[in-house]
Amino acid sequence: MHRLAVATNAETFERMQAPLAARDIEVGHVETAERTLPLDESPFDEYDIGFVYPSRIMEGAVADAMLDVPWVNDREAILRSRNKADVLARLGRADVPVPETVMVSNPASEAELTAAFEQFDPPVVVKPNSTTRGVGVAKAHDLDSFLGIVDYLDLVHDYRAVGDQSFLVQEYIADAADYRVMVVDGEYVGAVERRLPEASREQGRWKHNVHRGADAEGQALPAALRELAEDAADELAIPYLGVDLLVTEDRAVVNETNARPTIDSATKYEDGFWDDLAALIRQTAEQ
């Protein structure tokens, strides 16, 4: 039996315990953040493999050193997926369709910012380069609003301790369906459509993040969209990946990726999902 260290204690940890135990993989929680960690002796039990590298990179490095295990999605995979601009640049160069995007490295002159805004038909989406769950993402309908959003980002980036001082200006794709597609070891294993309740849409809400109130409903995707998600995971070389697709009547693009995606309820995945995940875990442990 393999012993799997899981660096989260939320839905994913709870949902994976019984299915993986049935496949001879014992799941344990390793608490890596919001605690004290003496550095002279490991407080963790013995494990064979980790799932996935902790979200806090500094604390994760300490846990990684103490556990000394291979990870399903290692540190490099987490950092690559978290950098939205890196993902879009890699995918775009590989001819995987992505939204039109400009990266801004702060500080940039008002002339440069204006030129970036004018490349798009408003509105534009402004998003921090490395946040998750839709944090800090805004929509600007005109130049003054855009420059006002940038002013707030300037204030945040003025703190020298802020490591990432970049953000993205991106086309707004209206009326797009928003899918989170799961790919395990290069293969499509299921998808959900994230959709805001009607009442929220009537209030002008537009972000489809589940953590912002959207519902996630299981969907059977056509082959072309499955292949698009698989192409993205293959190009990024990330074995366990959530791929976010925006789909309209005439196009589909990879909007973002998540190398630490939450595992949803089993009804939202293809038959064999847990077998595929268990196989990836065993394969990683044997590396």
mmCIF file of C-alpha atoms in Angstrom, residues 29-244:
data_model
loop_
_atom_site.group_PDB
_atom_site.id
_atom_site.type_symbol
_atom_site.label_atom_id
_atom_site.label_comp_id
_atom_site.label_asym_id
_atom_site.label_seq_id
_atom_site.Cartn_x
_atom_site.Cartn_y
_atom_site.Cartn_z
ATOM 1 C CA HIS A 29 -2.945 15.149 5.781
ATOM 2 C CA VAL A 30 0.307 17.084 6.216
ATOM 3 C CA GLU A 31 -0.214 20.526 7.710
ATOM 4 C CA THR A 32 2.372 22.803 6.137
ATOM 5 C CA ALA A 33 0.965 26.313 6.749
ATOM 6 C CA GLU A 34 -0.438 28.441 9.575
ATOM 7 C CA ARG A 35 1.541 26.585 12.226
ATOM 8 C CA THR A 36 5.032 26.498 13.744
ATOM 9 C CA LEU A 37 7.576 24.105 12.241
ATOM 10 C CA PRO A 38 10.819 23.296 14.098
ATOM 11 C CA LEU A 39 13.499 22.767 11.489
ATOM 12 C CA ASP A 40 15.682 20.259 13.352
ATOM 13 C CA GLU A 41 13.232 17.340 13.237
ATOM 14 C CA SER A 42 10.347 16.452 10.938
ATOM 15 C CA PRO A 43 6.878 16.587 12.537
ATOM 16 C CA PHE A 44 5.403 14.541 9.677
ATOM 17 C CA ASP A 45 4.700 10.834 9.387
ATOM 18 C CA GLU A 46 6.431 8.744 6.750
ATOM 19 C CA TYR A 47 4.944 8.901 3.232
ATOM 20 C CA ASP A 48 5.798 7.534 -0.196
ATOM 21 C CA ILE A 49 4.432 10.371 -2.317
ATOM 22 C CA GLY A 50 2.912 13.846 -2.063
ATOM 23 C CA PHE A 51 -0.244 15.338 -3.623
ATOM 24 C CA VAL A 52 0.198 18.150 -4.732
ATOM 25 C CA TYR A 53 3.091 20.502 -3.858
ATOM 26 C CA PRO A 54 1.859 22.967 -1.171
ATOM 27 C CA SER A 55 0.388 26.264 -2.338
ATOM 28 C CA ARG A 56 2.651 28.347 -0.090
ATOM 29 C CA ILE A 57 5.979 27.882 -1.785
ATOM 30 C CA MET A 58 8.205 28.854 1.182
ATOM 31 C CA GLU A 59 6.489 26.546 3.661
ATOM 32 C CA GLY A 60 6.179 23.945 0.917
ATOM 33 C CA ALA A 61 9.940 23.854 0.449
ATOM 34 C CA VAL A 62 10.411 23.013 4.132
ATOM 35 C CA ALA A 63 7.753 20.290 3.980
ATOM 36 C CA ASP A 64 9.323 18.958 0.784
ATOM 37 C CA ALA A 65 12.731 18.704 2.452
ATOM 38 C CA MET A 66 11.302 16.937 5.504
ATOM 39 C CA LEU A 67 9.026 14.542 3.625
ATOM 40 C CA ASP A 68 11.572 13.782 0.859
ATOM 41 C CA VAL A 69 8.963 12.371 -1.517
ATOM 42 C CA PRO A 70 8.099 12.826 -5.200
ATOM 43 C CA TRP A 71 4.989 14.924 -5.852
ATOM 44 C CA VAL A 72 2.061 14.610 -8.198
ATOM 45 C CA ASN A 73 2.611 18.129 -9.572
ATOM 46 C CA ASP A 74 5.921 19.263 -8.159
ATOM 47 C CA ARG A 75 7.090 22.760 -7.330
ATOM 48 C CA GLU A 76 7.910 23.598 -10.950
ATOM 49 C CA ALA A 77 4.431 22.559 -12.101
ATOM 50 C CA ILE A 78 2.756 24.706 -9.449
ATOM 51 C CA LEU A 79 4.854 27.762 -10.300
ATOM 52 C CA ARG A 80 4.315 27.335 -14.035
ATOM 53 C CA SER A 81 0.540 27.076 -13.762
ATOM 54 C CA ARG A 82 0.288 29.939 -11.267
ATOM 55 C CA ASN A 83 2.017 32.316 -13.697
ATOM 56 C CA LYS A 84 -0.882 33.090 -16.029
ATOM 57 C CA ALA A 85 1.302 34.979 -18.487
ATOM 58 C CA ASP A 86 3.784 32.103 -18.695
ATOM 59 C CA VAL A 87 0.942 29.666 -19.426
ATOM 60 C CA LEU A 88 -0.569 31.842 -22.146
ATOM 61 C CA ALA A 89 2.804 32.518 -23.752
ATOM 62 C CA ARG A 90 3.709 28.819 -23.855
ATOM 63 C CA LEU A 91 0.326 27.777 -25.200
ATOM 64 C CA GLY A 92 0.191 30.567 -27.761
ATOM 65 C CA ARG A 93 3.600 29.627 -29.168
ATOM 66 C CA ALA A 94 2.363 26.041 -29.474
ATOM 67 C CA ASP A 95 -0.715 27.198 -31.442
ATOM 68 C CA VAL A 96 -3.095 26.354 -28.604
ATOM 69 C CA PRO A 97 -5.786 29.089 -28.777
ATOM 70 C CA VAL A 98 -5.747 31.598 -25.907
ATOM 71 C CA PRO A 99 -7.358 35.022 -25.346
ATOM 72 C CA GLU A 100 -5.599 38.082 -26.721
ATOM 73 C CA THR A 101 -3.516 39.283 -23.793
ATOM 74 C CA VAL A 102 -0.925 41.909 -22.874
ATOM 75 C CA MET A 103 1.266 41.500 -19.792
ATOM 76 C CA VAL A 104 2.145 44.679 -17.906
ATOM 77 C CA SER A 105 5.204 44.765 -15.669
ATOM 78 C CA ASN A 106 4.761 47.569 -13.166
ATOM 79 C CA PRO A 107 5.552 50.394 -13.235
ATOM 80 C CA ALA A 108 4.618 51.192 -16.842
ATOM 81 C CA SER A 109 4.086 54.660 -18.288
ATOM 82 C CA GLU A 110 0.590 55.980 -18.928
ATOM 83 C CA ALA A 111 1.405 56.078 -22.639
ATOM 84 C CA GLU A 112 2.268 52.372 -22.613
ATOM 85 C CA LEU A 113 -0.853 51.553 -20.615
ATOM 86 C CA THR A 114 -3.030 53.567 -22.969
ATOM 87 C CA ALA A 115 -1.511 51.815 -25.964
ATOM 88 C CA ALA A 116 -2.179 48.437 -24.352
ATOM 89 C CA PHE A 117 -5.813 49.331 -23.650
ATOM 90 C CA GLU A 118 -6.332 50.588 -27.186
ATOM 91 C CA GLN A 119 -5.341 47.220 -28.633
ATOM 92 C CA PHE A 120 -8.720 45.875 -27.510
ATOM 93 C CA ASP A 121 -12.374 46.561 -28.102
ATOM 94 C CA PRO A 122 -13.647 47.482 -24.617
ATOM 95 C CA PRO A 123 -14.395 46.185 -22.124
ATOM 96 C CA VAL A 124 -11.088 44.657 -21.078
ATOM 97 C CA VAL A 125 -10.350 42.268 -18.247
ATOM 98 C CA VAL A 126 -7.582 43.250 -15.824
ATOM 99 C CA LYS A 127 -6.208 40.449 -13.675
ATOM 100 C CA PRO A 128 -3.219 39.987 -11.379
ATOM 101 C CA ASN A 129 -0.799 37.542 -12.933
ATOM 102 C CA SER A 130 -0.548 35.055 -10.081
ATOM 103 C CA THR A 131 -3.709 35.112 -7.967
ATOM 104 C CA THR A 132 -6.374 32.413 -7.850
ATOM 105 C CA ARG A 133 -10.145 32.170 -7.323
ATOM 106 C CA GLY A 134 -10.785 35.369 -9.269
ATOM 107 C CA VAL A 135 -9.107 37.547 -6.638
ATOM 108 C CA GLY A 136 -8.405 41.054 -7.926
ATOM 109 C CA VAL A 137 -9.909 40.479 -11.384
ATOM 110 C CA ALA A 138 -11.769 43.520 -12.727
ATOM 111 C CA LYS A 139 -13.468 44.670 -15.924
ATOM 112 C CA ALA A 140 -12.883 48.129 -17.414
ATOM 113 C CA HIS A 141 -15.275 49.607 -19.979
ATOM 114 C CA ASP A 142 -13.255 52.740 -20.768
ATOM 115 C CA LEU A 143 -9.740 54.133 -20.528
ATOM 116 C CA ASP A 144 -10.343 56.172 -17.367
ATOM 117 C CA SER A 145 -11.712 53.138 -15.543
ATOM 118 C CA PHE A 146 -8.778 51.057 -16.744
ATOM 119 C CA LEU A 147 -6.218 53.595 -15.545
ATOM 120 C CA GLY A 148 -8.067 53.820 -12.213
ATOM 121 C CA ILE A 149 -7.742 50.057 -11.712
ATOM 122 C CA VAL A 150 -4.060 50.315 -12.562
ATOM 123 C CA ASP A 151 -3.699 53.058 -9.921
ATOM 124 C CA TYR A 152 -4.861 50.600 -7.267
ATOM 125 C CA LEU A 153 -2.457 47.971 -8.550
ATOM 126 C CA ASP A 154 0.330 50.557 -8.376
ATOM 127 C CA LEU A 155 -0.440 51.036 -4.681
ATOM 128 C CA VAL A 156 -0.229 47.306 -4.044
ATOM 129 C CA HIS A 157 2.959 46.933 -6.063
ATOM 130 C CA ASP A 158 4.547 49.865 -4.252
ATOM 131 C CA TYR A 159 5.276 47.534 -1.352
ATOM 132 C CA ARG A 160 8.729 46.091 -2.004
ATOM 133 C CA ALA A 161 7.766 42.772 -0.415
ATOM 134 C CA VAL A 162 5.280 42.112 -3.222
ATOM 135 C CA GLY A 163 7.172 39.662 -5.392
ATOM 136 C CA ASP A 164 4.923 39.644 -8.455
ATOM 137 C CA GLN A 165 4.447 43.142 -9.832
ATOM 138 C CA SER A 166 2.785 42.160 -13.081
ATOM 139 C CA PHE A 167 -0.772 41.970 -14.321
ATOM 140 C CA LEU A 168 -2.626 41.076 -17.487
ATOM 141 C CA VAL A 169 -4.850 43.101 -19.796
ATOM 142 C CA GLN A 170 -7.070 40.681 -21.659
ATOM 143 C CA GLU A 171 -9.913 40.680 -24.122
ATOM 144 C CA TYR A 172 -13.354 40.183 -22.609
ATOM 145 C CA ILE A 173 -15.105 37.282 -24.312
ATOM 146 C CA ALA A 174 -18.808 37.994 -23.968
ATOM 147 C CA ASP A 175 -21.429 35.270 -23.570
ATOM 148 C CA ALA A 176 -18.831 32.527 -23.235
ATOM 149 C CA ALA A 177 -19.539 29.239 -21.514
ATOM 150 C CA ASP A 178 -16.945 28.618 -18.788
ATOM 151 C CA TYR A 179 -15.692 25.031 -18.384
ATOM 152 C CA ARG A 180 -13.223 23.565 -15.895
ATOM 153 C CA VAL A 181 -11.790 20.474 -17.581
ATOM 154 C CA MET A 182 -9.801 17.917 -15.601
ATOM 155 C CA VAL A 183 -6.859 16.160 -17.226
ATOM 156 C CA VAL A 184 -5.024 13.290 -15.508
ATOM 157 C CA ASP A 185 -1.763 12.028 -17.005
ATOM 158 C CA GLY A 186 -2.623 13.583 -20.361
ATOM 159 C CA GLU A 187 -6.155 12.201 -20.584
ATOM 160 C CA TYR A 188 -9.504 13.975 -20.228
ATOM 161 C CA VAL A 189 -11.358 12.653 -17.166
ATOM 162 C CA GLY A 190 -14.323 15.009 -16.848
ATOM 163 C CA ALA A 191 -15.557 18.587 -16.890
ATOM 164 C CA VAL A 192 -17.935 20.980 -15.206
ATOM 165 C CA GLU A 193 -19.575 24.119 -16.502
ATOM 166 C CA ARG A 194 -19.362 27.008 -14.064
ATOM 167 C CA ARG A 195 -22.423 29.190 -14.263
ATOM 168 C CA LEU A 196 -23.715 32.076 -12.181
ATOM 169 C CA PRO A 197 -27.282 31.907 -10.894
ATOM 170 C CA GLU A 198 -29.737 33.993 -12.914
ATOM 171 C CA ALA A 199 -30.198 36.461 -10.055
ATOM 172 C CA SER A 200 -26.456 37.123 -9.950
ATOM 173 C CA ARG A 201 -26.292 37.702 -13.707
ATOM 174 C CA GLU A 202 -29.174 40.177 -13.478
ATOM 175 C CA GLN A 203 -27.131 42.096 -10.894
ATOM 176 C CA GLY A 204 -24.293 42.417 -13.410
ATOM 177 C CA ARG A 205 -22.059 39.712 -11.940
ATOM 178 C CA TRP A 206 -19.786 38.078 -14.520
ATOM 179 C CA LYS A 207 -17.064 36.061 -12.754
ATOM 180 C CA HIS A 208 -17.716 32.321 -12.912
ATOM 181 C CA ASN A 209 -15.492 31.203 -10.032
ATOM 182 C CA VAL A 210 -17.199 28.693 -7.761
ATOM 183 C CA HIS A 211 -15.675 30.490 -4.780
ATOM 184 C CA ARG A 212 -17.568 33.595 -5.927
ATOM 185 C CA GLY A 213 -20.955 31.887 -5.987
ATOM 186 C CA ALA A 214 -21.077 30.099 -9.335
ATOM 187 C CA ASP A 215 -22.548 26.608 -9.620
ATOM 188 C CA ALA A 216 -20.550 23.764 -11.167
ATOM 189 C CA GLU A 217 -22.538 21.249 -13.199
ATOM 190 C CA GLY A 218 -21.038 18.139 -14.767
ATOM 191 C CA GLN A 219 -20.877 18.235 -18.567
ATOM 192 C CA ALA A 220 -20.036 15.750 -21.317
ATOM 193 C CA LEU A 221 -17.760 17.770 -23.583
ATOM 194 C CA PRO A 222 -17.376 17.195 -27.336
ATOM 195 C CA ALA A 223 -14.138 15.675 -28.575
ATOM 196 C CA ALA A 224 -12.697 18.990 -29.829
ATOM 197 C CA LEU A 225 -12.868 20.587 -26.371
ATOM 198 C CA ARG A 226 -11.462 17.499 -24.698
ATOM 199 C CA GLU A 227 -8.529 17.558 -27.092
ATOM 200 C CA LEU A 228 -7.971 21.263 -26.478
ATOM 201 C CA ALA A 229 -7.628 20.671 -22.731
ATOM 202 C CA GLU A 230 -5.344 17.681 -23.318
ATOM 203 C CA ASP A 231 -3.164 19.741 -25.678
ATOM 204 C CA ALA A 232 -2.760 22.400 -22.983
ATOM 205 C CA ALA A 233 -1.791 19.858 -20.306
ATOM 206 C CA ASP A 234 0.650 18.185 -22.694
ATOM 207 C CA GLU A 235 2.334 21.459 -23.644
ATOM 208 C CA LEU A 236 2.695 22.485 -19.992
ATOM 209 C CA ALA A 237 3.835 18.977 -18.952
ATOM 210 C CA ILE A 238 1.622 19.019 -15.854
ATOM 211 C CA PRO A 239 0.151 15.577 -15.077
ATOM 212 C CA TYR A 240 -2.809 16.634 -12.901
ATOM 213 C CA LEU A 241 -4.362 19.801 -14.277
ATOM 214 C CA GLY A 242 -7.546 21.817 -14.322
ATOM 215 C CA VAL A 243 -7.890 23.611 -17.665
ATOM 216 C CA ASP A 244 -10.319 26.539 -17.888
#
